[in-house]
């Protein structure tokens, strides 16, 4: 496990509100409990419960959103989540979140995202690069190399994806895409489609997703969390830049996926905890890995599922028999699938190349 922590890693599928530290959530719940807004002991029970079905997870998110959705808290959790990833040697993070509107506290989707960016600015425990303009390549590469030896301050590149929740209307989804376009200078690189997979229809989101792609934004889709084959087919036909999960694919869909070479964000613990896949023995990671399909290990919701990216690498090692060299290569190839620009890719590539020389 220690070794999995020590290697540089790339995280491409992490939801902000799923990645909050338990201690922060409990502290926030206590605060709201004192104001009589929630019953904090009930909240505590729900937060600490470990096994949840996929639909129970979405109920939990509704509760988390009650606890976290004000500007100050959004800023705090963003800062903490980035620092937590960087401290376990995640050197590049694509953090996704659903811009939220809450009229009662004067929150707009834009002000929500401004609070997220404020959180990135507030990061202090590590060095962060999050806009396309704050690149200082040589310093970054050199210091990350040192990080691999645990000698210097951790460094992390962060880029943002704006999520469209499947409960949203077409208009609301398009509003999110427009916001993403406006916020490119603040590190926004793409759009994600997520939320409860049994809610909403593909046709509702398609106009916004097409628009995003036409505008040069990257698109990743939560796909195949439930066996909705019509939707899986439509998602594969759309040819997004990446897919999340891709669990419940039929034989023909698996064949299409492999032919398409669309990179898949694999979230092992999440799939098992939500019972989307009953056991790691039958997880599609093994088949895709053997087929040399582009894959990246991710956490999904490190807080909700009590995991970390290092743990996910460790699980892949024990469940699928991957050795150190194979794990390192898995981390390194993830650089090919990031949504940041070529100069970031180049820096990360150099950094992984240099770390590879020091592998034991
Ligand atoms: P947020 O977007 O509020 O920062 O992060 C939490 C949200 O991400 C949830 O409300 C849900 O919309 C989405 N999400 C988190 N985990 C999952 C998952 O495993 N599957 C899907 N489909 N959506 C998820």
PDB file of N, CA, C and O in Angstrom, residues 24 32 65 85 88 95 126 132 153-154 165 167-168 186 213 219 223 226 231 238 281 286 300 310 345:
ATOM      1  N   UNK A  24     -14.961  16.348   8.135  1.00  0.00           N
ATOM      2  CA  UNK A  24     -15.545  17.643   7.740  1.00  0.00           C
ATOM      3  C   UNK A  24     -17.067  17.534   7.663  1.00  0.00           C
ATOM      4  O   UNK A  24     -17.788  18.399   8.164  1.00  0.00           O
ATOM      5  N   UNK A  32     -25.070  22.300  11.632  1.00  0.00           N
ATOM      6  CA  UNK A  32     -26.467  22.454  11.197  1.00  0.00           C
ATOM      7  C   UNK A  32     -27.412  21.872  12.248  1.00  0.00           C
ATOM      8  O   UNK A  32     -28.537  22.341  12.395  1.00  0.00           O
ATOM      9  N   UNK A  65     -25.659  17.416   0.047  1.00  0.00           N
ATOM     10  CA  UNK A  65     -25.862  18.741  -0.555  1.00  0.00           C
ATOM     11  C   UNK A  65     -26.525  19.723   0.416  1.00  0.00           C
ATOM     12  O   UNK A  65     -26.212  20.910   0.417  1.00  0.00           O
ATOM     13  N   UNK A  85      -5.957  14.821  -2.174  1.00  0.00           N
ATOM     14  CA  UNK A  85      -5.441  14.083  -3.341  1.00  0.00           C
ATOM     15  C   UNK A  85      -3.938  14.327  -3.504  1.00  0.00           C
ATOM     16  O   UNK A  85      -3.167  13.390  -3.725  1.00  0.00           O
ATOM     17  N   UNK A  88      -1.521  12.358  -1.326  1.00  0.00           N
ATOM     18  CA  UNK A  88      -1.223  10.947  -1.656  1.00  0.00           C
ATOM     19  C   UNK A  88      -0.604  10.854  -3.060  1.00  0.00           C
ATOM     20  O   UNK A  88      -0.722   9.844  -3.747  1.00  0.00           O
ATOM     21  N   UNK A  95     -11.338  17.340 -11.296  1.00  0.00           N
ATOM     22  CA  UNK A  95     -12.375  17.342 -10.272  1.00  0.00           C
ATOM     23  C   UNK A  95     -13.680  17.770 -10.928  1.00  0.00           C
ATOM     24  O   UNK A  95     -13.715  18.781 -11.620  1.00  0.00           O
ATOM     25  N   UNK A 126      -0.218  22.452  -0.393  1.00  0.00           N
ATOM     26  CA  UNK A 126       0.535  21.955  -1.547  1.00  0.00           C
ATOM     27  C   UNK A 126       0.571  23.064  -2.594  1.00  0.00           C
ATOM     28  O   UNK A 126      -0.171  24.040  -2.478  1.00  0.00           O
ATOM     29  N   UNK A 132      -4.925  27.666 -17.281  1.00  0.00           N
ATOM     30  CA  UNK A 132      -4.046  27.408 -18.425  1.00  0.00           C
ATOM     31  C   UNK A 132      -2.848  28.364 -18.442  1.00  0.00           C
ATOM     32  O   UNK A 132      -1.922  28.164 -19.204  1.00  0.00           O
ATOM     33  N   UNK A 153       7.687  19.982  -1.254  1.00  0.00           N
ATOM     34  CA  UNK A 153       6.240  20.221  -1.206  1.00  0.00           C
ATOM     35  C   UNK A 153       5.567  19.510  -2.374  1.00  0.00           C
ATOM     36  O   UNK A 153       6.113  19.462  -3.477  1.00  0.00           O
ATOM     37  N   UNK A 154       4.405  18.958  -2.106  1.00  0.00           N
ATOM     38  CA  UNK A 154       3.665  18.278  -3.170  1.00  0.00           C
ATOM     39  C   UNK A 154       3.153  19.322  -4.158  1.00  0.00           C
ATOM     40  O   UNK A 154       2.834  20.450  -3.770  1.00  0.00           O
ATOM     41  N   UNK A 165     -26.520  17.118 -13.994  1.00  0.00           N
ATOM     42  CA  UNK A 165     -27.256  16.109 -13.217  1.00  0.00           C
ATOM     43  C   UNK A 165     -28.430  15.608 -14.070  1.00  0.00           C
ATOM     44  O   UNK A 165     -29.115  16.418 -14.710  1.00  0.00           O
ATOM     45  N   UNK A 167     -31.245  14.946 -13.408  1.00  0.00           N
ATOM     46  CA  UNK A 167     -32.554  15.518 -13.062  1.00  0.00           C
ATOM     47  C   UNK A 167     -32.811  16.816 -13.824  1.00  0.00           C
ATOM     48  O   UNK A 167     -33.903  17.361 -13.782  1.00  0.00           O
ATOM     49  N   UNK A 168     -31.749  17.348 -14.497  1.00  0.00           N
ATOM     50  CA  UNK A 168     -31.878  18.676 -15.101  1.00  0.00           C
ATOM     51  C   UNK A 168     -32.652  18.646 -16.423  1.00  0.00           C
ATOM     52  O   UNK A 168     -32.711  17.620 -17.092  1.00  0.00           O
ATOM     53  N   UNK A 186     -10.452  29.583 -15.907  1.00  0.00           N
ATOM     54  CA  UNK A 186     -10.320  29.159 -14.502  1.00  0.00           C
ATOM     55  C   UNK A 186     -10.159  27.639 -14.405  1.00  0.00           C
ATOM     56  O   UNK A 186     -10.456  27.035 -13.383  1.00  0.00           O
ATOM     57  N   UNK A 213     -19.470  19.766 -27.184  1.00  0.00           N
ATOM     58  CA  UNK A 213     -18.422  19.246 -28.069  1.00  0.00           C
ATOM     59  C   UNK A 213     -18.132  20.215 -29.214  1.00  0.00           C
ATOM     60  O   UNK A 213     -16.980  20.448 -29.560  1.00  0.00           O
ATOM     61  N   UNK A 219     -15.967  15.892 -23.291  1.00  0.00           N
ATOM     62  CA  UNK A 219     -17.181  15.312 -22.708  1.00  0.00           C
ATOM     63  C   UNK A 219     -16.899  13.904 -22.184  1.00  0.00           C
ATOM     64  O   UNK A 219     -16.300  13.080 -22.883  1.00  0.00           O
ATOM     65  N   UNK A 223     -21.790   5.890 -17.873  1.00  0.00           N
ATOM     66  CA  UNK A 223     -22.426   4.988 -18.843  1.00  0.00           C
ATOM     67  C   UNK A 223     -22.561   3.581 -18.257  1.00  0.00           C
ATOM     68  O   UNK A 223     -21.636   3.078 -17.626  1.00  0.00           O
ATOM     69  N   UNK A 226     -26.574   1.006 -15.038  1.00  0.00           N
ATOM     70  CA  UNK A 226     -27.724   0.090 -15.046  1.00  0.00           C
ATOM     71  C   UNK A 226     -27.861  -0.413 -16.489  1.00  0.00           C
ATOM     72  O   UNK A 226     -27.385   0.239 -17.421  1.00  0.00           O
ATOM     73  N   UNK A 231     -29.809   3.305 -24.079  1.00  0.00           N
ATOM     74  CA  UNK A 231     -28.982   4.476 -23.726  1.00  0.00           C
ATOM     75  C   UNK A 231     -27.488   4.180 -23.908  1.00  0.00           C
ATOM     76  O   UNK A 231     -26.729   5.025 -24.397  1.00  0.00           O
ATOM     77  N   UNK A 238     -22.427   8.342 -29.632  1.00  0.00           N
ATOM     78  CA  UNK A 238     -22.057   9.763 -29.451  1.00  0.00           C
ATOM     79  C   UNK A 238     -20.537   9.949 -29.497  1.00  0.00           C
ATOM     80  O   UNK A 238     -20.038  11.036 -29.780  1.00  0.00           O
ATOM     81  N   UNK A 281     -14.126 -10.478  -8.995  1.00  0.00           N
ATOM     82  CA  UNK A 281     -13.798 -11.618  -9.881  1.00  0.00           C
ATOM     83  C   UNK A 281     -14.417 -11.457 -11.266  1.00  0.00           C
ATOM     84  O   UNK A 281     -13.899 -11.978 -12.246  1.00  0.00           O
ATOM     85  N   UNK A 286     -10.672  -6.613 -15.796  1.00  0.00           N
ATOM     86  CA  UNK A 286      -9.756  -7.675 -16.243  1.00  0.00           C
ATOM     87  C   UNK A 286      -9.839  -7.861 -17.756  1.00  0.00           C
ATOM     88  O   UNK A 286      -8.806  -7.880 -18.442  1.00  0.00           O
ATOM     89  N   UNK A 300     -14.002   7.886  -7.842  1.00  0.00           N
ATOM     90  CA  UNK A 300     -15.426   8.242  -7.918  1.00  0.00           C
ATOM     91  C   UNK A 300     -15.804   9.139  -6.738  1.00  0.00           C
ATOM     92  O   UNK A 300     -15.974  10.344  -6.912  1.00  0.00           O
ATOM     93  N   UNK A 310      -4.740   5.646  -4.023  1.00  0.00           N
ATOM     94  CA  UNK A 310      -3.715   4.643  -3.691  1.00  0.00           C
ATOM     95  C   UNK A 310      -4.374   3.305  -3.343  1.00  0.00           C
ATOM     96  O   UNK A 310      -3.888   2.242  -3.726  1.00  0.00           O
ATOM     97  N   UNK A 345       0.339  17.791 -20.568  1.00  0.00           N
ATOM     98  CA  UNK A 345       0.628  16.385 -20.905  1.00  0.00           C
ATOM     99  C   UNK A 345       2.127  16.158 -20.977  1.00  0.00           C
ATOM    100  O   UNK A 345       2.666  15.176 -20.463  1.00  0.00           O
TER     101      UNK A 345
END
